[in-house]
CSV table of C-alpha atoms and ligand atoms in Angstrom, one decimal:
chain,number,residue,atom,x,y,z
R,1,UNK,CA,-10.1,22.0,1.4
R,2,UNK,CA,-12.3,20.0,-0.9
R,3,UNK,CA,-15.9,19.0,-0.7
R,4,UNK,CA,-15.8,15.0,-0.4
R,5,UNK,CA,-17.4,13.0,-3.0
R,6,UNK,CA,-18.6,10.2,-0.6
R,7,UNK,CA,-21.2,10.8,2.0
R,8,UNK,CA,-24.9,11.0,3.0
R,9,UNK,CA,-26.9,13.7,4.8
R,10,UNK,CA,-28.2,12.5,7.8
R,11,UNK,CA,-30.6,15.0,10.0
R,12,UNK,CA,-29.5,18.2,11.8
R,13,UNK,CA,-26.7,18.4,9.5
R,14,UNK,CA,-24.9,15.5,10.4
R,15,UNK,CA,-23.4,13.5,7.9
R,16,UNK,CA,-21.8,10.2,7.6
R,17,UNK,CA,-18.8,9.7,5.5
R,18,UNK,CA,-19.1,6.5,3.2
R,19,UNK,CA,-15.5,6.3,1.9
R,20,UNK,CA,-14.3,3.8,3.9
R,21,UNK,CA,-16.0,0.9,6.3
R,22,UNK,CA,-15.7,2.8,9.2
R,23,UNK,CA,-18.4,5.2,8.1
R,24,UNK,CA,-18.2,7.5,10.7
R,25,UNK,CA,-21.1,9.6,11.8
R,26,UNK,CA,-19.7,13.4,11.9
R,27,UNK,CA,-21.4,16.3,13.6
R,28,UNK,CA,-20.7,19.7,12.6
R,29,UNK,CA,-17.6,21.1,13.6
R,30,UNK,CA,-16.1,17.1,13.9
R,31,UNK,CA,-14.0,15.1,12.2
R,32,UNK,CA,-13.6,11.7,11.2
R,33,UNK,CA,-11.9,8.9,12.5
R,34,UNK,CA,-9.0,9.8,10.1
R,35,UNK,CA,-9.2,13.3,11.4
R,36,UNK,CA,-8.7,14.2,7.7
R,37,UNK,CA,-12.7,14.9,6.5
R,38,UNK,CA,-14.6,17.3,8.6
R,39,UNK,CA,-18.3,18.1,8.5
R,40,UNK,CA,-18.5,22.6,7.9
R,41,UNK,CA,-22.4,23.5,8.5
R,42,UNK,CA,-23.1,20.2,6.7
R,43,UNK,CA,-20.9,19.7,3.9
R,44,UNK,CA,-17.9,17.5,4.0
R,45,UNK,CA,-14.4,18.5,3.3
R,46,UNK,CA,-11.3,16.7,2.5
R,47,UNK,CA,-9.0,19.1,4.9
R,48,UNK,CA,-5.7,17.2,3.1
R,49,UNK,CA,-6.2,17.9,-0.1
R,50,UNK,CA,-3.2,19.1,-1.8
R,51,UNK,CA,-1.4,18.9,1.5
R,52,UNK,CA,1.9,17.2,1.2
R,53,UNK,CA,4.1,16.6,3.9
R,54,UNK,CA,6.9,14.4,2.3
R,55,UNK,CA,8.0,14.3,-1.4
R,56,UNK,CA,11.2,12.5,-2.9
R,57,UNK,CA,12.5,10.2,-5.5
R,58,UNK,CA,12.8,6.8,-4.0
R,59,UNK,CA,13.4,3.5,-5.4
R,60,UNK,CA,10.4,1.4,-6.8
R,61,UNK,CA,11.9,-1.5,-4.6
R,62,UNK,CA,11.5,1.1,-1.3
R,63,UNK,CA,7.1,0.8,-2.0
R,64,UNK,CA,8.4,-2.4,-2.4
R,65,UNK,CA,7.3,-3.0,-5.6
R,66,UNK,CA,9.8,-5.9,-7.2
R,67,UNK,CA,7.5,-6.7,-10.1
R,68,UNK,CA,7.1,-3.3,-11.7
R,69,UNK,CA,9.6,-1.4,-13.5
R,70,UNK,CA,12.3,-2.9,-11.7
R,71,UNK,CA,15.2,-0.8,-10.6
R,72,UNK,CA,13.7,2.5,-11.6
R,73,UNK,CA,13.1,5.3,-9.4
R,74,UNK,CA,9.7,7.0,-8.9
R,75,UNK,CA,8.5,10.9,-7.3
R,76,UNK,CA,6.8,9.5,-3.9
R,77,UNK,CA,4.5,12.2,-2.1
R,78,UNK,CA,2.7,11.5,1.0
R,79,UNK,CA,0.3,13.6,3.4
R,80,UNK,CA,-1.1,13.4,6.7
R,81,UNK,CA,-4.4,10.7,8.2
R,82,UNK,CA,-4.9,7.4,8.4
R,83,UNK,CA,-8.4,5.3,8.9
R,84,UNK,CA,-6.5,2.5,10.8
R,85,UNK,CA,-5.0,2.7,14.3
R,86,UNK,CA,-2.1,0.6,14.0
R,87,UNK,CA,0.0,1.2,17.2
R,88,UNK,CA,3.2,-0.5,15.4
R,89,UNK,CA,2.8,2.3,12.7
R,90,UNK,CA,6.2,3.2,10.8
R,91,UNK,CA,5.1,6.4,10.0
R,92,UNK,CA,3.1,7.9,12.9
R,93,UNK,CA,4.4,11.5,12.3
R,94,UNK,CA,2.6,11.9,10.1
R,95,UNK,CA,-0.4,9.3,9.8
R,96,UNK,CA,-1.1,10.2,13.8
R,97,UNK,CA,-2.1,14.2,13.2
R,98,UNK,CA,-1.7,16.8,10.5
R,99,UNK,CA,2.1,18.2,10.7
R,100,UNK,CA,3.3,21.5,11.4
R,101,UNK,CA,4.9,21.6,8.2
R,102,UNK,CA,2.8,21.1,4.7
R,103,UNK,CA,3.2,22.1,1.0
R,104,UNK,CA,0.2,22.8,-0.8
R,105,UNK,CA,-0.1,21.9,-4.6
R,106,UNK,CA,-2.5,21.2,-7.0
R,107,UNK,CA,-2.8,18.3,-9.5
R,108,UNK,CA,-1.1,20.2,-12.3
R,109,UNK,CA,1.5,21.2,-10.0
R,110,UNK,CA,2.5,18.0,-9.0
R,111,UNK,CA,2.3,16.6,-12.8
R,112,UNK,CA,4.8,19.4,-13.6
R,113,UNK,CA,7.2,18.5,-10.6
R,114,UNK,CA,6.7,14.7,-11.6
R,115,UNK,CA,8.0,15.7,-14.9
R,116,UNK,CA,10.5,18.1,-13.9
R,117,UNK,CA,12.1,15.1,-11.5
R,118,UNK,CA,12.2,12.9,-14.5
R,119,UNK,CA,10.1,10.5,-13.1
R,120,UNK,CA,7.8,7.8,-15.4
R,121,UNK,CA,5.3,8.3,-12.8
R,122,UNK,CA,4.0,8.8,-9.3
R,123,UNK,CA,3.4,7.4,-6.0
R,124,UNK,CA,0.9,7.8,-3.3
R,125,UNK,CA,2.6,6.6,-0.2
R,126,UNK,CA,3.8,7.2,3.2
R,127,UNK,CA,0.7,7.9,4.7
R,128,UNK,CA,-2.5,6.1,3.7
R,129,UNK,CA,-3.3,8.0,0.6
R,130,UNK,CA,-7.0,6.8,0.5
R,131,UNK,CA,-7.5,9.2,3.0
R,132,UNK,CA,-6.8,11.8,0.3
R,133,UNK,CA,-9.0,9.9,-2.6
R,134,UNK,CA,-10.5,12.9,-4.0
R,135,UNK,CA,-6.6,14.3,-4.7
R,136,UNK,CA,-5.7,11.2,-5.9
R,137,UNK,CA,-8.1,11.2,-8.4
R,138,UNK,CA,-8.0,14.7,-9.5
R,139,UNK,CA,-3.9,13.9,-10.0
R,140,UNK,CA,-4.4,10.7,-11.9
R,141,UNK,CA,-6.5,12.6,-14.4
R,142,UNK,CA,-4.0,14.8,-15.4
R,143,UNK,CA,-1.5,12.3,-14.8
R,144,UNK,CA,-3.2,10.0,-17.4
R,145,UNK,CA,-3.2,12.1,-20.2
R,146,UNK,CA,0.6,13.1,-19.5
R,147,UNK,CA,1.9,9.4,-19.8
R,148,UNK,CA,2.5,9.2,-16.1
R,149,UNK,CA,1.8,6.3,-14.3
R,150,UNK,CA,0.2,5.8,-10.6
R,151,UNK,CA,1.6,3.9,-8.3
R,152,UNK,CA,-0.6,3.7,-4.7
R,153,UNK,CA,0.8,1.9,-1.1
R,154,UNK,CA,-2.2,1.2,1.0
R,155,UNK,CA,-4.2,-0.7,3.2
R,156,UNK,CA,-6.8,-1.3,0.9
R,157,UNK,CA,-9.3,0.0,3.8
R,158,UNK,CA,-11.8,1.2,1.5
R,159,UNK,CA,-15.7,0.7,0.5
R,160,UNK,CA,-16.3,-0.9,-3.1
R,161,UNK,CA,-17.9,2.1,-4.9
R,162,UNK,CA,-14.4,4.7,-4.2
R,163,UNK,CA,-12.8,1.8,-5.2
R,164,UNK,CA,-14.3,1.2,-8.2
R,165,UNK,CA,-13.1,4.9,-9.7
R,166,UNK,CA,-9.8,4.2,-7.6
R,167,UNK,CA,-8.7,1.3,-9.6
R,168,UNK,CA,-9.8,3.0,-12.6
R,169,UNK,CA,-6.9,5.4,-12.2
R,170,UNK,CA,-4.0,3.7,-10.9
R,171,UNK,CA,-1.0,1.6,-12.6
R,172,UNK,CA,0.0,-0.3,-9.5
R,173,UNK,CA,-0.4,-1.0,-5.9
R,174,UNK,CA,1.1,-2.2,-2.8
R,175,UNK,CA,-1.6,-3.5,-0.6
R,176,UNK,CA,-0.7,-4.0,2.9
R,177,UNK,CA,-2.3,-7.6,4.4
R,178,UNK,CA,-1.3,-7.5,8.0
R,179,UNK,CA,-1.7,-10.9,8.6
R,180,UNK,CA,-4.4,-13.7,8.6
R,181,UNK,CA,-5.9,-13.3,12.3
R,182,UNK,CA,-9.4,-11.5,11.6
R,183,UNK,CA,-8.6,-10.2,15.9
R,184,UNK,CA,-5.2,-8.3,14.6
R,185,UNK,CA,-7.7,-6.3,12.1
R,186,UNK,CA,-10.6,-6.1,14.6
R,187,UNK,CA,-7.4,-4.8,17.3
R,188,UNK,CA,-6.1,-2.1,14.5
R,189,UNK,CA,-10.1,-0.7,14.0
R,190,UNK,CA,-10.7,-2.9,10.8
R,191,UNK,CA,-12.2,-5.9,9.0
R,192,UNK,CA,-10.2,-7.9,6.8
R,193,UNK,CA,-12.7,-9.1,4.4
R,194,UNK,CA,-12.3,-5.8,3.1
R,195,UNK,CA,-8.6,-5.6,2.3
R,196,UNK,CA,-9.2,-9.1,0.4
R,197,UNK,CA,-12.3,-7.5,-1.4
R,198,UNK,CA,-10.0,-4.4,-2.5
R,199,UNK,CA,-7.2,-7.0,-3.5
R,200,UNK,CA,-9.9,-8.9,-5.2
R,201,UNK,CA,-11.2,-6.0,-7.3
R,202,UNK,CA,-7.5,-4.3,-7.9
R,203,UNK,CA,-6.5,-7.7,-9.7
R,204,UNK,CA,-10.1,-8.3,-12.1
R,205,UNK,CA,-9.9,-4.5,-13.0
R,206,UNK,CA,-6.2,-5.1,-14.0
R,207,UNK,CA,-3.8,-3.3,-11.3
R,208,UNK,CA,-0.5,-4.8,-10.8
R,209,UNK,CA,-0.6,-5.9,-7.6
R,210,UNK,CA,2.2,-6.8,-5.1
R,211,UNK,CA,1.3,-7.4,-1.2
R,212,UNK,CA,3.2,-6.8,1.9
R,213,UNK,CA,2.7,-8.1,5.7
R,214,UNK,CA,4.9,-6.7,8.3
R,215,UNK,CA,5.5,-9.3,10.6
R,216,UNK,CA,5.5,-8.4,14.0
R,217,UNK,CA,6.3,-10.8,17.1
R,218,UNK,CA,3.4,-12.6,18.5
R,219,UNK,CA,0.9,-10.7,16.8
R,220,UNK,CA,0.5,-11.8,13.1
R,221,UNK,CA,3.5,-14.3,13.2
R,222,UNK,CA,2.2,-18.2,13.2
R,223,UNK,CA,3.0,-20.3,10.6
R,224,UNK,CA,-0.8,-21.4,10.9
R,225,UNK,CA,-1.7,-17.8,9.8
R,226,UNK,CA,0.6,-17.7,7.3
R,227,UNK,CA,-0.4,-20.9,5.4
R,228,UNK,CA,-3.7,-19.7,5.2
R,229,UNK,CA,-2.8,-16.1,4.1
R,230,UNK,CA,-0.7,-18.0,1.2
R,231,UNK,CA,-3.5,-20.3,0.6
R,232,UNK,CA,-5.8,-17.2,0.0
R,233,UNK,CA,-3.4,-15.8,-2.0
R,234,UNK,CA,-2.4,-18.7,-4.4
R,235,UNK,CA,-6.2,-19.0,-5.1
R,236,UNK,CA,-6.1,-15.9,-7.0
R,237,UNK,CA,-3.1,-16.4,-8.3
R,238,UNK,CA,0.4,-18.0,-7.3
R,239,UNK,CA,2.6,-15.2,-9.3
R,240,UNK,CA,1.4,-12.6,-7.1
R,241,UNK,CA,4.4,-11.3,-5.4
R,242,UNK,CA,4.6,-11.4,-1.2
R,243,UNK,CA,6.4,-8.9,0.9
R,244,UNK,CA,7.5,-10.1,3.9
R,245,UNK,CA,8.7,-7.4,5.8
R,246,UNK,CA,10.9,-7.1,9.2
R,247,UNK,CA,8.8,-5.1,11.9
R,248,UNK,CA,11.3,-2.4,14.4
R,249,UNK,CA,9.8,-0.6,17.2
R,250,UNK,CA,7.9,2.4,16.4
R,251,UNK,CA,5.0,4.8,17.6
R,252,UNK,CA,3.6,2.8,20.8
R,253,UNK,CA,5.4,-0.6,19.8
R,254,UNK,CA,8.9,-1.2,21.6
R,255,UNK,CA,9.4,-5.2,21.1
R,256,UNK,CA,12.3,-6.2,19.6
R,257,UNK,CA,12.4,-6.4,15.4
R,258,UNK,CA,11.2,-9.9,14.4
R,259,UNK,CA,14.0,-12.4,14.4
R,260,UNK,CA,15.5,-13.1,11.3
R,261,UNK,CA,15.1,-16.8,11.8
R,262,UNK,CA,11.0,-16.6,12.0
R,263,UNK,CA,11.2,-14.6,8.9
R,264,UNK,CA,13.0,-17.2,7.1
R,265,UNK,CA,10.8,-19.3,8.3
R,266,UNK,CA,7.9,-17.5,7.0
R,267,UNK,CA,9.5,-17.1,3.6
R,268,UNK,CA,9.7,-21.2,3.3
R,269,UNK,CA,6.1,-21.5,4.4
R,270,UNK,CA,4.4,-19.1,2.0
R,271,UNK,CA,7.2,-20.4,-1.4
R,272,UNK,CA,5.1,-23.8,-0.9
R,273,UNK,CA,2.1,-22.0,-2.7
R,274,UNK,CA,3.9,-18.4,-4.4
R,275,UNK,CA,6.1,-18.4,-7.0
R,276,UNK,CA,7.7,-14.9,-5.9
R,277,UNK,CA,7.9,-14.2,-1.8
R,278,UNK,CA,10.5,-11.8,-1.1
R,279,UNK,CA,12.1,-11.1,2.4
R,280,UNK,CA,12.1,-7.0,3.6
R,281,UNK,CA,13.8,-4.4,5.8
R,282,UNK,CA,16.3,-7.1,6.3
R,283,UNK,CA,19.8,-6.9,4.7
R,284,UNK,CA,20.5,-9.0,1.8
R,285,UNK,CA,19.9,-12.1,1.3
R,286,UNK,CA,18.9,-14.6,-1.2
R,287,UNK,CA,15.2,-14.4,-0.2
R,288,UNK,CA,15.6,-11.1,-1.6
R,289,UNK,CA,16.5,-12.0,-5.3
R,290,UNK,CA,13.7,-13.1,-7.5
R,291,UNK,CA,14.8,-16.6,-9.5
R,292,UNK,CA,13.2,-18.8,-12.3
R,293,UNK,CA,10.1,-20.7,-10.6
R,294,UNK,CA,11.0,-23.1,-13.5
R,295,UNK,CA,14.5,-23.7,-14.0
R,296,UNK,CA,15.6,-21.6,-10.9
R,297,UNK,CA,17.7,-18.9,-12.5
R,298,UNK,CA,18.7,-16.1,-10.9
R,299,UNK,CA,16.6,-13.4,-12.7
R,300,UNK,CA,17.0,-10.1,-10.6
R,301,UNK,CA,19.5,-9.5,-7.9
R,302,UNK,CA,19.0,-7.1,-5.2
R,303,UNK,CA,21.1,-5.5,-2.4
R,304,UNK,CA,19.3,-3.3,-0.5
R,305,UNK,CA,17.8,-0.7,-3.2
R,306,UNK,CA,20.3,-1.9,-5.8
R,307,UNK,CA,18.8,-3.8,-8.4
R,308,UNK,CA,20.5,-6.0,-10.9
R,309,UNK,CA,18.6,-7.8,-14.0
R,310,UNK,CA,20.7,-10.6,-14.6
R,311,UNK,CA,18.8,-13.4,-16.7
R,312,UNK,CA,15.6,-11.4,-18.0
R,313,UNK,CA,14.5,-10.9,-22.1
R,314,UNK,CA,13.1,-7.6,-23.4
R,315,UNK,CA,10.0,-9.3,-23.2
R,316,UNK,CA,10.0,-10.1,-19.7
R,317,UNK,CA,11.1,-14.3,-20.5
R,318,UNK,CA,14.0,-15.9,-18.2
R,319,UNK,CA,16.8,-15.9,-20.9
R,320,UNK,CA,17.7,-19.4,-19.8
R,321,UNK,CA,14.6,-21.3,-20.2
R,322,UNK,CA,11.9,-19.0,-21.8
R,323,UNK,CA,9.4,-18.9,-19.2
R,324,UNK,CA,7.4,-16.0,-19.1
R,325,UNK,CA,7.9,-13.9,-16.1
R,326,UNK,CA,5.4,-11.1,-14.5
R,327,UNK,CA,7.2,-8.4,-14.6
R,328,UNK,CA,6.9,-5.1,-16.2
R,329,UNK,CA,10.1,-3.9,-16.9
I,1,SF4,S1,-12.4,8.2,5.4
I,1,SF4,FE1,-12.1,9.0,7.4
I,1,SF4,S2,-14.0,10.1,7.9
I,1,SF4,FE2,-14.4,8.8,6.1
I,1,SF4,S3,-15.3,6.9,7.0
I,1,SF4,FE3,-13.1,6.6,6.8
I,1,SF4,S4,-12.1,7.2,8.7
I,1,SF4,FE4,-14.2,8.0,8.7
């Protein structure tokens, strides 16, 4: 356990976490909504700290992350919480409850496992690692001064002032925009304006910054919604790359994956406004390959988590026509 760095004393020892909107209100002996910070005669703890339930190399692709290092592999680690209730969740097991089974590590542990593995940095993912901020940051410290780089996947549920040291410390994120609907939030315990604050603030302080929506049947799935969300999107900027990922039944969802055909579908609607919208979970297709958005040459082929750089300079330019491409390879 770790005291939290985010909260206020109310009265009677009761204390109300400020790390993320929901700022829950937690008695003694309670826990929050992400059952992962508990109030202990009126101090607040992080009870994941150092509490990993999944570690592994994994492709940057599998975050996804297309833009960043492409075709490199990266040490992912999650852990256990989550401060949404998303009832489609891929990874209930462990963003539901605390598992039976956890390692327990420390920052310089981890750095020395990240280095042992070979990677060129780290991820936060599986779970949502906000939940776990004060680890996160304690990590990227060390993590910093090694030459490691930080890679976070998350649903950018978070208030502005964590966020401010969060982006401080990280290379790289994956921020999850489930759709355009304001209700879907609302029905998972959220608010949107705040994921599109945290994508806001992750692009000025310089982040890389891919996004993802999982598109699931009848929810977040209009072409309405979807103009809009690229709309948004392409007024920060149209090179940021979109995820748009096949949903499958999980946790309390059992409708069928989303059709192919609506994805496609999707993926035309948002390359009106984005220079780089990739198809997800879905086997190989061409929606999956990123291509010139000036002379339209194939730049990086993928099939499933194999990744081949076909048409790309040292400096990141398409070899065929120069154009400088976003990536950092
Ligand atoms: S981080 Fe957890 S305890 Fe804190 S406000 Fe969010 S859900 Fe509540």
């Amino acid at each position: 356990m770790k005291p939290a760095i985010y909260f206020d004393e109310l009265e009677d020892d009761v204390l109300q976490c400020l790390l993320c909107p929901n700022k829950c209100i937690i008695k003694p002996g309670q826990t929050g909504i992400c059952k992962a910070r508990k109030n202990i005669k009126g101090m607040l703890y992080s009870l994941n700290y150092g509490e990993l339930t999944s570690i592994a190399m994994d492709p940057i692709e599998k975050k996804p992350l297309y833009h960043y290092h492409p075709g490199s592999e990266i040490l992912s680690v999650g852990s256990w919480g989550c401060n949404l209730h998303c009832d489609f969740c891929q990874n209930w097991e462990i963003s539901k409850r605390r598992p039976g089974i956890i390692n327990r590590v420390i920052p310089d542990q981890l750095i020395e496992i990240v280095k042992s593995r070979g990677s060129f940095g780290l991820a936060f993912t599986y779970n949502e690692p906000t939940v776990y901020f004060e680890f996160i940051l304690d990590t990227a410290r060390n993590a910093i001064r090694g030459g490691i780089e930080i890679v976070l996947v998350t649903n950018g549920y978070i208030e502005k002032e964590p966020l401010g040291l969060l982006v401080q410390s990280v290379n790289a994120m994956n921020i999850d925009l489930k759709g355009w609907n304001p209700e879907l939030y609302k029905k998972l315990g959220g608010e949107k304006t705040y994921i599109l604050k945290t994508i806001e603030k992750a692009l000025e302080a310089g982040v890389h910054v891919e996004l993802t929506t999982l598109i699931i049947p009848e929810e977040n799935d209009s072409p309405e919604d979807m103009k809009e969300e690229v709309k948004w999107i392409a007024s920060l900027s149209t090179d940021i790359p979109l995820h748009i990922t096949r949903y499958y039944p999980a946790y309390k969802y059992d409708k069928p994956p989303s059709p192919p055909e609506k994805l496609k579908q999707l993926w035309e609607i948002a390359r009106e406004q984005l220079n780089y919208v990739y198809l997800g979970n879905i086997l190989t297709t061409k929606e999956c390959n990123t291509y010139c958005p000036s002379c339209g040459a194939l730049l990086i082929e993928r099939s499933g988590y194999n990744t081949k750089i076909e048409n790309l300079d040292e400096e990141g330019r398409c070899s065929k026509c120069g154009k400088e491409i976003p990536v950092i390879l």
